[in-house]
mmCIF file of C-alpha atoms and ligand atoms in Angstrom:
data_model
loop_
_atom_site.group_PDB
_atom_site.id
_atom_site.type_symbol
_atom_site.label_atom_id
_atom_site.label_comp_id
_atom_site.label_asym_id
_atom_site.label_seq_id
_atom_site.Cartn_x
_atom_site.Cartn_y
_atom_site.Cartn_z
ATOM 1 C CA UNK A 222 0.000 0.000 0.000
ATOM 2 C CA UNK A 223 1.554 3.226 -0.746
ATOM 3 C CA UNK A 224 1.971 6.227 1.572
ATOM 4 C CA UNK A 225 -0.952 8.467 2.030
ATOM 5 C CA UNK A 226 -0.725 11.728 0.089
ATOM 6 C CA UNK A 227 -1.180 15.274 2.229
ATOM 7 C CA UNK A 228 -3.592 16.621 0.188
ATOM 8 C CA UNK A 229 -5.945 15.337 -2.275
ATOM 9 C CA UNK A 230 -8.839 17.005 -4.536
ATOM 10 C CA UNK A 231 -12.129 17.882 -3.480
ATOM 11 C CA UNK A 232 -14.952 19.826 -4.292
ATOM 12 C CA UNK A 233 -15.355 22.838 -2.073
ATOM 13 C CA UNK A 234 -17.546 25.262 -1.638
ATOM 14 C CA UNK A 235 -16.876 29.040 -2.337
ATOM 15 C CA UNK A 236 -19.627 30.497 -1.104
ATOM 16 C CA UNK A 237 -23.656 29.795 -0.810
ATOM 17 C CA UNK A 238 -25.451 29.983 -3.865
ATOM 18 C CA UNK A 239 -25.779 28.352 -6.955
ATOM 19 C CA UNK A 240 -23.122 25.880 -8.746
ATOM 20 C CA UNK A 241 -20.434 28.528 -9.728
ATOM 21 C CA UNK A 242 -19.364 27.861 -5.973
ATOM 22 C CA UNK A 243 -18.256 24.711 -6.510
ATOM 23 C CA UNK A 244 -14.580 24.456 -6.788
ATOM 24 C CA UNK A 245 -12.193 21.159 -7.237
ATOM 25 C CA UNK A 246 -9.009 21.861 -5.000
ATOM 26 C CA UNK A 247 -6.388 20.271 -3.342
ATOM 27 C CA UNK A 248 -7.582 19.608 0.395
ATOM 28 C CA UNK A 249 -5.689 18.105 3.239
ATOM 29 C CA UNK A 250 -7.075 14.559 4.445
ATOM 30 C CA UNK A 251 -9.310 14.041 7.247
ATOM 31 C CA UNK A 252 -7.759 13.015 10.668
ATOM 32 C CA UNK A 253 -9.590 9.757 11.537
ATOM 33 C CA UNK A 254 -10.500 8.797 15.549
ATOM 34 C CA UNK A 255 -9.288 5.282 17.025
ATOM 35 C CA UNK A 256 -13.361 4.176 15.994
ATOM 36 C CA UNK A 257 -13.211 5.460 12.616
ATOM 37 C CA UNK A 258 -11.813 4.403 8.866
ATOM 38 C CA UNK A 259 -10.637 7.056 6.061
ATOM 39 C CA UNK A 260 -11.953 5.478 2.428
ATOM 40 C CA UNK A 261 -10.047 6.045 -0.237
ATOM 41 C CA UNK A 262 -13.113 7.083 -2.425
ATOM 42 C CA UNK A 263 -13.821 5.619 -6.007
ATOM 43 C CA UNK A 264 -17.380 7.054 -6.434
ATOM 44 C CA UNK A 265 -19.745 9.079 -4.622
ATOM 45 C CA UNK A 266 -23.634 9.645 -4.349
ATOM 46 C CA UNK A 267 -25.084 12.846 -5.765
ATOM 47 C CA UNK A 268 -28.417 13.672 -3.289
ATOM 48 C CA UNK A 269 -31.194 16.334 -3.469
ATOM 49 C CA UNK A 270 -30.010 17.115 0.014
ATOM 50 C CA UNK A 271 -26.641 18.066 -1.456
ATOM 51 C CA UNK A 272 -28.016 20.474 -3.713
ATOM 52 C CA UNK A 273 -29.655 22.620 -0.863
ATOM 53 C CA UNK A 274 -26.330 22.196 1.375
ATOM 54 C CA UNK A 275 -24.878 23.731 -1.709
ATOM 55 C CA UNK A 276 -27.428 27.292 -1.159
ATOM 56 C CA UNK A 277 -27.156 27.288 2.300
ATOM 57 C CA UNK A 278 -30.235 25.241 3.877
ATOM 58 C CA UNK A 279 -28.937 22.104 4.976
ATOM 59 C CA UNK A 280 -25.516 22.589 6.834
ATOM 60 C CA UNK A 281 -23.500 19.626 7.714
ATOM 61 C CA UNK A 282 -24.157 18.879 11.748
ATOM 62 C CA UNK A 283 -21.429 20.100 14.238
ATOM 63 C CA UNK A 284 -17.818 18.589 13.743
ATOM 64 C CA UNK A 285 -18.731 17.198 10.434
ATOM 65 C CA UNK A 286 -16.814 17.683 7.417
ATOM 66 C CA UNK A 287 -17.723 20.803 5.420
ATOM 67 C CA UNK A 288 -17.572 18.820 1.988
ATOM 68 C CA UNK A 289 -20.543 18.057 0.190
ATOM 69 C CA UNK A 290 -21.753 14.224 0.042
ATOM 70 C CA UNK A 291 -23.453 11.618 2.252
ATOM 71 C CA UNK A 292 -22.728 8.391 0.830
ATOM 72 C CA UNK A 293 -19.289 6.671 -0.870
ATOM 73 C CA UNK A 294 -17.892 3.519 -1.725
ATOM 74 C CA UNK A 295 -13.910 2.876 -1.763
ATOM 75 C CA UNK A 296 -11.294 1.222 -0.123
ATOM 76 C CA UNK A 297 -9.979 1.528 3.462
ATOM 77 C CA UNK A 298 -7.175 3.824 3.068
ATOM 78 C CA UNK A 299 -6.657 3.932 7.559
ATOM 79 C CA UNK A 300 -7.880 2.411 10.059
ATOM 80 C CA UNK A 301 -8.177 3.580 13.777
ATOM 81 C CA UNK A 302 -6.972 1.965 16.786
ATOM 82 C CA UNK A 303 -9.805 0.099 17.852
ATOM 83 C CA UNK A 304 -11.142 -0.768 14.110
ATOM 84 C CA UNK A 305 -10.927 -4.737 13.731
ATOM 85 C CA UNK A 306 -13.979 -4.872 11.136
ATOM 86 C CA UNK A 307 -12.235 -3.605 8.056
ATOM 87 C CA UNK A 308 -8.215 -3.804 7.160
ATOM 88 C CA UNK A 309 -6.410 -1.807 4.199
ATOM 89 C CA UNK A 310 -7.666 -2.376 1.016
ATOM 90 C CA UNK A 311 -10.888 -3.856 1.382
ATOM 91 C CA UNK A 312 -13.457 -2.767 -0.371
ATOM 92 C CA UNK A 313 -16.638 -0.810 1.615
ATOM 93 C CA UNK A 314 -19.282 1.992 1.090
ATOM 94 C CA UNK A 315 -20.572 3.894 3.446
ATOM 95 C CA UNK A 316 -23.072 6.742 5.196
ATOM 96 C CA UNK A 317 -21.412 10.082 5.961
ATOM 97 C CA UNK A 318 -22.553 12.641 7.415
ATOM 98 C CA UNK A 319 -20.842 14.936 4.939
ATOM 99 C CA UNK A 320 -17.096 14.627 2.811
ATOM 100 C CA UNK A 321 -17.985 12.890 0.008
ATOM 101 C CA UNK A 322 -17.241 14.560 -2.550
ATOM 102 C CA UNK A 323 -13.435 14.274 -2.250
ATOM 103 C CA UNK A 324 -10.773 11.515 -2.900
ATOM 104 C CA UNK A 325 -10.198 10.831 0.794
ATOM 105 C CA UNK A 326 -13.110 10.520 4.130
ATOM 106 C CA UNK A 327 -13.511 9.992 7.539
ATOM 107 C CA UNK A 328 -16.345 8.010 8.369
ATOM 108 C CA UNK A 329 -17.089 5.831 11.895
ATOM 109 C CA UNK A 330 -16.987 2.689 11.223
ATOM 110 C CA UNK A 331 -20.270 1.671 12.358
ATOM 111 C CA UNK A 332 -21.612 3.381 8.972
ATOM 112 C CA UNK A 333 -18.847 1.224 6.680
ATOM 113 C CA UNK A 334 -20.330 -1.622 5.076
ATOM 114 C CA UNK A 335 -18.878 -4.036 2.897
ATOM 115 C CA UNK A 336 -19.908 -3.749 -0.982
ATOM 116 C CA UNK A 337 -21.924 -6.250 -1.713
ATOM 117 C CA UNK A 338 -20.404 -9.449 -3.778
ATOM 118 C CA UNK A 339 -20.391 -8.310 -7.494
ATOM 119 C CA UNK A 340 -20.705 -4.792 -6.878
ATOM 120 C CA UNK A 341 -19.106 -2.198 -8.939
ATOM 121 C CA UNK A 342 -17.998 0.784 -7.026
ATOM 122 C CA UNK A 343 -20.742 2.900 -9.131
ATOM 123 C CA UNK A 344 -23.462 0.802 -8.050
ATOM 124 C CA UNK A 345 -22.032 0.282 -4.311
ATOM 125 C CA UNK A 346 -21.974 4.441 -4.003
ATOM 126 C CA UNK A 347 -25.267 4.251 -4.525
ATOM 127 C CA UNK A 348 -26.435 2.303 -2.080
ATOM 128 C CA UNK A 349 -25.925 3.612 1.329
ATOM 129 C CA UNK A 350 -27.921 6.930 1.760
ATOM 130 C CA UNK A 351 -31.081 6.007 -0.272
ATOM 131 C CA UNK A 352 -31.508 2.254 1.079
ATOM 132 C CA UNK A 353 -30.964 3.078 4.419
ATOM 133 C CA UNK A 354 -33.449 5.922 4.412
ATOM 134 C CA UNK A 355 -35.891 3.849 3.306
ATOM 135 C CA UNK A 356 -35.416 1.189 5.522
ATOM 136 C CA UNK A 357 -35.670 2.772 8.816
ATOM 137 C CA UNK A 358 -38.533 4.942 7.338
ATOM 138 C CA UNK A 359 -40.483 2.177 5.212
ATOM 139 C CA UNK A 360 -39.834 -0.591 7.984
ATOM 140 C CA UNK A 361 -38.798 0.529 10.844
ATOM 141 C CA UNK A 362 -41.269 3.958 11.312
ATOM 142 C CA UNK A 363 -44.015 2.570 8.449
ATOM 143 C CA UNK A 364 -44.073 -1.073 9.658
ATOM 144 C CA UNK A 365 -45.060 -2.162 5.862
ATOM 145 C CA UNK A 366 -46.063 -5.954 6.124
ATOM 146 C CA UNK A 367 -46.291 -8.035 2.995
ATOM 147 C CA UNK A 368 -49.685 -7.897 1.526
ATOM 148 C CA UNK A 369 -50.477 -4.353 2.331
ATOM 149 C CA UNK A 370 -50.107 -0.978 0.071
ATOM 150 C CA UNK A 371 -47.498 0.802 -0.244
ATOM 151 C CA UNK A 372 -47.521 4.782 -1.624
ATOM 152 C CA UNK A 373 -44.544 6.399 -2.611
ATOM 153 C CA UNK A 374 -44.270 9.957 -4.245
ATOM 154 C CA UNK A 375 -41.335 10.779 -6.135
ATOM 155 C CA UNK A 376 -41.284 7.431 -7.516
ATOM 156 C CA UNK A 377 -38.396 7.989 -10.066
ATOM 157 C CA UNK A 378 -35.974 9.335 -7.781
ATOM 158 C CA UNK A 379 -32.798 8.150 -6.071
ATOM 159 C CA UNK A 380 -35.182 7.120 -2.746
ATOM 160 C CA UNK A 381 -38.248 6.496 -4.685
ATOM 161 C CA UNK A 382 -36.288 3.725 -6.986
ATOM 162 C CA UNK A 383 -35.117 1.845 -3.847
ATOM 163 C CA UNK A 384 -38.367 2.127 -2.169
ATOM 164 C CA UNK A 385 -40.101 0.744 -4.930
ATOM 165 C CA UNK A 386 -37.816 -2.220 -4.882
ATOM 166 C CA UNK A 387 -37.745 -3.064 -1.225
ATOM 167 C CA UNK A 388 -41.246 -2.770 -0.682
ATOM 168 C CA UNK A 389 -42.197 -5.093 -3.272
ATOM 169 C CA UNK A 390 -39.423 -7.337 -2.442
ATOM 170 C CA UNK A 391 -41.290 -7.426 0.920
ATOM 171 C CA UNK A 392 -45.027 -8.353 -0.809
ATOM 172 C CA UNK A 393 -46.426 -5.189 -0.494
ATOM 173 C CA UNK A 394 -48.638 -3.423 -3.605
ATOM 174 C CA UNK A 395 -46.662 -0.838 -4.881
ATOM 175 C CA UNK A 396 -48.514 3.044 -5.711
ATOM 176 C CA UNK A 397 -46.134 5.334 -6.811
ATOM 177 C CA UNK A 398 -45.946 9.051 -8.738
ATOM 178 C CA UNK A 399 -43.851 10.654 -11.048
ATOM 179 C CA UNK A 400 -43.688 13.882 -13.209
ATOM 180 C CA UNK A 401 -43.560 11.788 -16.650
ATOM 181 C CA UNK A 402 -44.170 9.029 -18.864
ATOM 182 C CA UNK A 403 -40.913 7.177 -19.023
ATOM 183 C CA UNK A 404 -40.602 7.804 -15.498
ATOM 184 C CA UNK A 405 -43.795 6.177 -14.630
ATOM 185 C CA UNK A 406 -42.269 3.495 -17.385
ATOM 186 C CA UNK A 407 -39.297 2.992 -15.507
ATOM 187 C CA UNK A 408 -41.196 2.592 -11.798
ATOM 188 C CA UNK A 409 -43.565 -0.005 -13.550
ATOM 189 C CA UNK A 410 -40.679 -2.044 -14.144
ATOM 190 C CA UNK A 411 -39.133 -1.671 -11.152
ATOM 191 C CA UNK A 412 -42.339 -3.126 -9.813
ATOM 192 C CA UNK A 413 -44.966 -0.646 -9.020
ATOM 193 C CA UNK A 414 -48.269 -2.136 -9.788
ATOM 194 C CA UNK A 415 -49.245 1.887 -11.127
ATOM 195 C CA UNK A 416 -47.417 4.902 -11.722
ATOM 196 C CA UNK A 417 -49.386 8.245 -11.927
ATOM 197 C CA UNK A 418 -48.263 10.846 -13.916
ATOM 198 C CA UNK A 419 -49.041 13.435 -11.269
ATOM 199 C CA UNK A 420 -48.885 16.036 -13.647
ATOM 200 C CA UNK A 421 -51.717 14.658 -15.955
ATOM 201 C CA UNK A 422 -53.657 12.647 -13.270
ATOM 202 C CA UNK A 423 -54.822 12.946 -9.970
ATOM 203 C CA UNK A 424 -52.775 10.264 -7.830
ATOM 204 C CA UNK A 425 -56.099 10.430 -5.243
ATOM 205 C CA UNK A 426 -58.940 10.158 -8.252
ATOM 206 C CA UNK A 427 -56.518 7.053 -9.917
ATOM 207 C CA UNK A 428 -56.369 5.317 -6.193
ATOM 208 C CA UNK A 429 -59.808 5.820 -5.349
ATOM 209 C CA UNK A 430 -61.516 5.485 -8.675
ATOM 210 C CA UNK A 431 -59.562 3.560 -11.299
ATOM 211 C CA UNK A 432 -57.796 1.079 -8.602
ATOM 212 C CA UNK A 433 -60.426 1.179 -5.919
ATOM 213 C CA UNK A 434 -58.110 0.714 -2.991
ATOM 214 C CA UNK A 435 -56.550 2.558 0.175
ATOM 215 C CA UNK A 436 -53.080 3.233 1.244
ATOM 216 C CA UNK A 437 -51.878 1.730 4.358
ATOM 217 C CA UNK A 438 -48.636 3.528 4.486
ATOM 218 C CA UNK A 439 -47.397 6.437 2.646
ATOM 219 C CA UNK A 440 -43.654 7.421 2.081
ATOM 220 C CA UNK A 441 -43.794 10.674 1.582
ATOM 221 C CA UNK A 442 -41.041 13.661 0.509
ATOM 222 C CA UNK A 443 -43.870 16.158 -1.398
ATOM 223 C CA UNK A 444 -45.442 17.473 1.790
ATOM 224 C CA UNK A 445 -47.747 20.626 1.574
ATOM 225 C CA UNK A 446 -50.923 19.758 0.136
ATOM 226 C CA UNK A 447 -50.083 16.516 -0.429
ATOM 227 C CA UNK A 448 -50.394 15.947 2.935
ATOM 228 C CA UNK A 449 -54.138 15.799 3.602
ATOM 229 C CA UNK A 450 -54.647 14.223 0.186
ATOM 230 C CA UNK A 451 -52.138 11.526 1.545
ATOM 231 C CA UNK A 452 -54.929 10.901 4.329
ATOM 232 C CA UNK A 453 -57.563 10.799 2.643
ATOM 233 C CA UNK A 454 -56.614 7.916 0.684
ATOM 234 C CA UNK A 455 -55.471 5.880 4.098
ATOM 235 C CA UNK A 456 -56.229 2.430 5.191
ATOM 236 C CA UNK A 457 -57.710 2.688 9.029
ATOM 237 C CA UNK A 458 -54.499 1.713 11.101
ATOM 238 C CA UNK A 459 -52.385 3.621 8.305
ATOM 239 C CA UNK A 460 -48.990 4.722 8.645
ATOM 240 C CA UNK A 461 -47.923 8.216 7.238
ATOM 241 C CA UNK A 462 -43.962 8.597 7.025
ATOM 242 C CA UNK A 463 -42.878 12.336 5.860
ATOM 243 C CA UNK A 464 -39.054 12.739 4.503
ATOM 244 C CA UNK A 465 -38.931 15.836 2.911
ATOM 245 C CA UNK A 466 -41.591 18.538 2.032
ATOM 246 C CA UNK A 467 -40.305 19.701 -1.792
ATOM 247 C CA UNK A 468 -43.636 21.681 -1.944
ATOM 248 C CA UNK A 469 -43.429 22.969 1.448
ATOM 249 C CA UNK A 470 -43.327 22.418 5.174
ATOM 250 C CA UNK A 471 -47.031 23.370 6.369
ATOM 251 C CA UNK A 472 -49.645 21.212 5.976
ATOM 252 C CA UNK A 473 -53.297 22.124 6.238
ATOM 253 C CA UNK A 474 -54.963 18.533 7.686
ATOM 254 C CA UNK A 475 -58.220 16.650 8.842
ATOM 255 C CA UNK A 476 -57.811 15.657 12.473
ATOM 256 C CA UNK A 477 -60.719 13.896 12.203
ATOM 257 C CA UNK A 478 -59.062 11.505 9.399
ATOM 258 C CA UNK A 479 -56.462 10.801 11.938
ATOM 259 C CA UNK A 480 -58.948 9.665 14.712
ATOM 260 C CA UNK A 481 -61.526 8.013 12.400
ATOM 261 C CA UNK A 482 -58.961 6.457 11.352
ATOM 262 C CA UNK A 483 -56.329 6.243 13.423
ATOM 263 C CA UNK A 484 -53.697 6.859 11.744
ATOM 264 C CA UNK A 485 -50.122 7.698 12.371
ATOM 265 C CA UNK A 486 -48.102 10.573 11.517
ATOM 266 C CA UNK A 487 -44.334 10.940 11.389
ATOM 267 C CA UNK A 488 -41.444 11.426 9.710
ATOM 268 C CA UNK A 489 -37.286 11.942 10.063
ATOM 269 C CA UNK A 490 -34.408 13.090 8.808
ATOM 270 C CA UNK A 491 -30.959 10.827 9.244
ATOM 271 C CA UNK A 492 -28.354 13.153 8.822
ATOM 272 C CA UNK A 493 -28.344 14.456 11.714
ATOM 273 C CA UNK A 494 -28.826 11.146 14.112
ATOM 274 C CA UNK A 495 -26.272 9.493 15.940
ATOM 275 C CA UNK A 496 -23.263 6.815 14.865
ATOM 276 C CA UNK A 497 -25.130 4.341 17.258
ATOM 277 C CA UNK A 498 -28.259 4.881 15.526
ATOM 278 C CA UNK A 499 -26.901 4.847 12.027
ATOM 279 C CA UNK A 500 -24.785 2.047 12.706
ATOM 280 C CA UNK A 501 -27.942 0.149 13.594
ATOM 281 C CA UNK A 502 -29.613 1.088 10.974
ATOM 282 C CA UNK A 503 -26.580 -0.061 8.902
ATOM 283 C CA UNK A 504 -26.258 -3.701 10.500
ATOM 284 C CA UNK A 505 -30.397 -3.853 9.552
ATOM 285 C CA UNK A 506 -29.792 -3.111 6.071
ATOM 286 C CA UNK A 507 -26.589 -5.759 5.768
ATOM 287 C CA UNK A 508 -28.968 -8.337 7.452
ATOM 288 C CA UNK A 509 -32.277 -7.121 5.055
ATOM 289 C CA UNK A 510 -31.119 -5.639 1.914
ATOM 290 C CA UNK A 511 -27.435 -6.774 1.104
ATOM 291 C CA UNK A 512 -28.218 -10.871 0.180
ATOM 292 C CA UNK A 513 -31.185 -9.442 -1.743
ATOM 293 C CA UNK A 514 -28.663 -7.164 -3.532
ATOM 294 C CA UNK A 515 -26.485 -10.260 -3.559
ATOM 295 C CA UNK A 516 -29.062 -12.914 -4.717
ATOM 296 C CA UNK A 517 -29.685 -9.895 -7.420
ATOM 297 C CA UNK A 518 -33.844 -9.707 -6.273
ATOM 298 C CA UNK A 519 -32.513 -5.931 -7.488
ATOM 299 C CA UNK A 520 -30.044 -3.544 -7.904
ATOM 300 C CA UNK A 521 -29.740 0.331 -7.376
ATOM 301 C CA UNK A 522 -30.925 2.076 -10.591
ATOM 302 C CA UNK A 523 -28.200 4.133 -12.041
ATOM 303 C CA UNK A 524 -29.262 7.310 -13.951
ATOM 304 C CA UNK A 525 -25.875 8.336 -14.563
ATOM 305 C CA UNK A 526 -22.193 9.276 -13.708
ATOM 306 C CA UNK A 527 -19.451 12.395 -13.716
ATOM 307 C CA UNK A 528 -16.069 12.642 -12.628
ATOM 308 C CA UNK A 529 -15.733 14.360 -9.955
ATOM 309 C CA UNK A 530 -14.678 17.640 -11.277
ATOM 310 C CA UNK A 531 -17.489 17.449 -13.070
ATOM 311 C CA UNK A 532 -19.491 17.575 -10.040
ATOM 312 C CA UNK A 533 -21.637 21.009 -10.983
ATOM 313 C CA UNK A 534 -22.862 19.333 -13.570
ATOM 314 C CA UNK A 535 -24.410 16.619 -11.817
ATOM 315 C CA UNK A 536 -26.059 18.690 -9.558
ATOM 316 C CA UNK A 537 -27.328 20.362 -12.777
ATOM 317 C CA UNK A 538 -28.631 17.104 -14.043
ATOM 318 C CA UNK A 539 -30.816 16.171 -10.020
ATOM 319 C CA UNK A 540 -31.603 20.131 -9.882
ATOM 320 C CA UNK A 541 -33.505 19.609 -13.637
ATOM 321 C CA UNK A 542 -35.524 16.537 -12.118
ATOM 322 C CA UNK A 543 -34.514 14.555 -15.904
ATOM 323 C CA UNK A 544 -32.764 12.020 -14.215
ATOM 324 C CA UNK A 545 -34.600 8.529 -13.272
ATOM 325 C CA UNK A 546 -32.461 6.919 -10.136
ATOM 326 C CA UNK A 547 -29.415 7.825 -8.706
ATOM 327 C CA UNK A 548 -26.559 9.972 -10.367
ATOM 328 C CA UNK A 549 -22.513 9.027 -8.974
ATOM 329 C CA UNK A 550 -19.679 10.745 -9.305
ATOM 330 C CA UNK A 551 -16.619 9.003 -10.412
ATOM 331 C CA UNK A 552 -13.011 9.660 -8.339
ATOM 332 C CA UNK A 553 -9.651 8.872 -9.794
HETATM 333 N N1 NAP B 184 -35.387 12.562 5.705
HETATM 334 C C1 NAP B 184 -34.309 11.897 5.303
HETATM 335 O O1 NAP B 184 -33.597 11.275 6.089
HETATM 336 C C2 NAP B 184 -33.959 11.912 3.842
HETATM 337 C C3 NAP B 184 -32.890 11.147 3.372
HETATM 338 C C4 NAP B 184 -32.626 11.139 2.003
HETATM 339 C C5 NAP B 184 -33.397 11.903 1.141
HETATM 340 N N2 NAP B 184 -34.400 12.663 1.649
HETATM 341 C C6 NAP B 184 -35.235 13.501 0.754
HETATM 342 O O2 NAP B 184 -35.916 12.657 -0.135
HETATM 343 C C7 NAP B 184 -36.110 13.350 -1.376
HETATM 344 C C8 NAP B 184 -35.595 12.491 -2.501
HETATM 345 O O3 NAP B 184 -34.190 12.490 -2.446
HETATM 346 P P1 NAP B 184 -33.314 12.085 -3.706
HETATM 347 O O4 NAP B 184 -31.905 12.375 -3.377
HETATM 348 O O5 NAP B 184 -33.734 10.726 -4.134
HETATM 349 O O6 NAP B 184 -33.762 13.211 -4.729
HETATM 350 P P2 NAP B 184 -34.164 13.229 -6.228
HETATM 351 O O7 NAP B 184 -33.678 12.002 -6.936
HETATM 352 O O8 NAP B 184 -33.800 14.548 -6.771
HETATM 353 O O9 NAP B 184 -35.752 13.143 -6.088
HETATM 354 C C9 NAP B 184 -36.640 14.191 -5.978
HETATM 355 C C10 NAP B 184 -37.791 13.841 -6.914
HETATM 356 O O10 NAP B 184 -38.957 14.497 -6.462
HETATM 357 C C11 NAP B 184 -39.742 14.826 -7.575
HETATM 358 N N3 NAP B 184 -40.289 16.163 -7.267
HETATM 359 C C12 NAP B 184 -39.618 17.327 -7.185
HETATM 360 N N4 NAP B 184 -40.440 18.332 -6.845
HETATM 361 C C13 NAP B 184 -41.667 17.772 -6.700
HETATM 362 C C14 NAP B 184 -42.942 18.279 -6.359
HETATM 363 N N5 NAP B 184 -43.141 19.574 -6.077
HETATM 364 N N6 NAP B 184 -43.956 17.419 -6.300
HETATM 365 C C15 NAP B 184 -43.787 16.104 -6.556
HETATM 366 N N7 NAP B 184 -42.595 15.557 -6.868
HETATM 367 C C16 NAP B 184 -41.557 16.383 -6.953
HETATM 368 C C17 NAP B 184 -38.859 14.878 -8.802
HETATM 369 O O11 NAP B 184 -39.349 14.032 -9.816
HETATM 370 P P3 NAP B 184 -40.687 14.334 -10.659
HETATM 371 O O12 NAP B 184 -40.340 14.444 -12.106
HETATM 372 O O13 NAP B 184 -41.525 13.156 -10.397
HETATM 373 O O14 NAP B 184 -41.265 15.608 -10.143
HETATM 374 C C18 NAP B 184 -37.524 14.278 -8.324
HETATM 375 O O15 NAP B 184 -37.145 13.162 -9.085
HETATM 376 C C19 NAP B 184 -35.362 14.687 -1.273
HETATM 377 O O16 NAP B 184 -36.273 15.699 -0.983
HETATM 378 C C20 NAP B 184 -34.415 14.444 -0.107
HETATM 379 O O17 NAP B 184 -34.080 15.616 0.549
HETATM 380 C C21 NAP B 184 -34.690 12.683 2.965
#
């Protein structure tokens, strides 16, 4: 293994604002802990979240690296003293909390994982941020049991893709929505059982009318007034899980849908949660999700990749909403 360089590139950020800011420089590495690893990073995850990190609304939590980018895959470039998991040169991906986009990271190990058997480093980058999110909020907070039905807005997207997957892989009915036809094409052959083309249907007039069914747990990232339309398409006993709000935090809603049919409301955000939680959430995920991965039940849907310095153009690409799945960036 060869000696660790002092600096490496990175994208940083110049200011708040729009892509312009986004610079690739030479950065010193990050000084790893005796529980963490530093990855020598191949590829890297491009998520909405990044894109509003990049203007100023989503800063990284305290002590966390500046550097945009929450998931990677790579090889262990370091190890700290009391990491026994992982030795130099395997190959792992992982959850960060920010420093992705950059040759070198820090990451606890707890949120390492090994890339599943057959992976590519593409395809392992862009597994960690979207599949754990959905687990903890699909399974963990939504309890979806086989046989029930599943909603999911924003089914084209990085999380949408990988909710569509894992809930059907589970036996649930998939319901999902998307802003065109070949993206309600692609999520039909992912597995949704129907894809609504939100902006020529009405996903509550196609689930009431056309499909005559109800929802029994929603996965939601729309927010505003999807919200109370949400509801009112609910199974009694339903299970409403909010991740982001892309048309807006407040919500005006029935409280008498939630008692008549008690139905629960919540939500979260995993950025800013603890190693100990993450690291569970990891370990769930390797037990759940990776010999699915490995049986290949699925795989993450790639919409495409950039070298790293090409970075402002991928957030172009997620910031234009034309992309179907998850976009990487490539690291020499
Ligand atoms: N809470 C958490 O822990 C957590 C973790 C990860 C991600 N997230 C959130 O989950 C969302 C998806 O993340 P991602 O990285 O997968 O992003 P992404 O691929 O960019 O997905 C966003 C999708 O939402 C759709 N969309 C945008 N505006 C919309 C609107 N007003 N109404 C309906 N659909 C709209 C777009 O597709 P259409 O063409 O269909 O409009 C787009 O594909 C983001 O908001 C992200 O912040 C939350």
């Amino acid at each position: 293994m060869s000696a660790l360089p002092s600096v490496a590139p990175a994208i940083v950020l110049t200011g708040q604002g729009g892509t312009e800011n986004m610079k690739l420089d030479n950065i010193p590495l990050p000084e790893i802990g005796p529980d963490d690893v530093m990855i020598r990073i191949r590829a890297a995850g491009v998520n909405r979240a990044d894109t509003v990190q990049r203007q100023g609304g989503y800063p990284p939590p305290p002590g966390e690296s500046e550097i945009l980018g929450l998931e990677v895959a790579g090889t262990i470039a370091a190890v700290g003293a009391n990491v026994s998991q992982y030795k130099l040169g395997d190959n792992v991906c992982a959850l960060l909390a920010g420093g992705g986009y950059a040759t070198y990271c820090r990451v606890n190990v707890a949120q390492v994982l090994p890339i599943p058997k057959g992976y590519s480093m593409v395809q392992a980058a862009a597994l960690p941020e979207v599949f754990m999110t959905v687990w903890t909020n699909v399974f963990d907070l939504g309890r979806l049991q086989a046989g029930e039905t599943f909603l999911v807005h924003g089914g084209s997207s990085g999380i949408g893709t990988a909710a569509i997957m894992l809930a059907k892989h589970r036996g649930a009915t998939v319901i999902t929505t998307a802003g065109s036809a070949e993206k309600c094409a692609a999520c039909e052959k992912l597995g949704a059982t129907r894809a609504i083309n939100y902006k020529e249907e009405d996903f509550v007039d196609v689930i009431t009318n056309e499909l005559g069914t109800n929802i029994d747990v929603v996965l939601d990232m729309v927010g505003g007034d999807y919200m109370q339309r949400n509801l009112g398409v609910m199974n009694p006993g339903g299970r409403h899980v909010s991740i982001a709000f892309l048309a807006g935090p407040m919500a005006n809603i029935s409280v008498i849908d939630i008692m008549m049919k008690r139905l629960t409301i919540t939500g979260s955000t995993l950025r800013a949660r603890p190693v100990e939680f993450k690291g569970a959430v990891a370990q769930s995920v390797r037990d759940n999700v990776w010999p699915a991965l490995e049986a290949g039940a699925f795989e993450p849907v790639i919409d495409s990749t950039f070298p790293l310095a090409q970075a402002a153009e991928a957030h172009h690409r997620i910031e234009s909403s034309v992309h179907i799945g998850k976009i990487i960036l490539t690291v020499d």
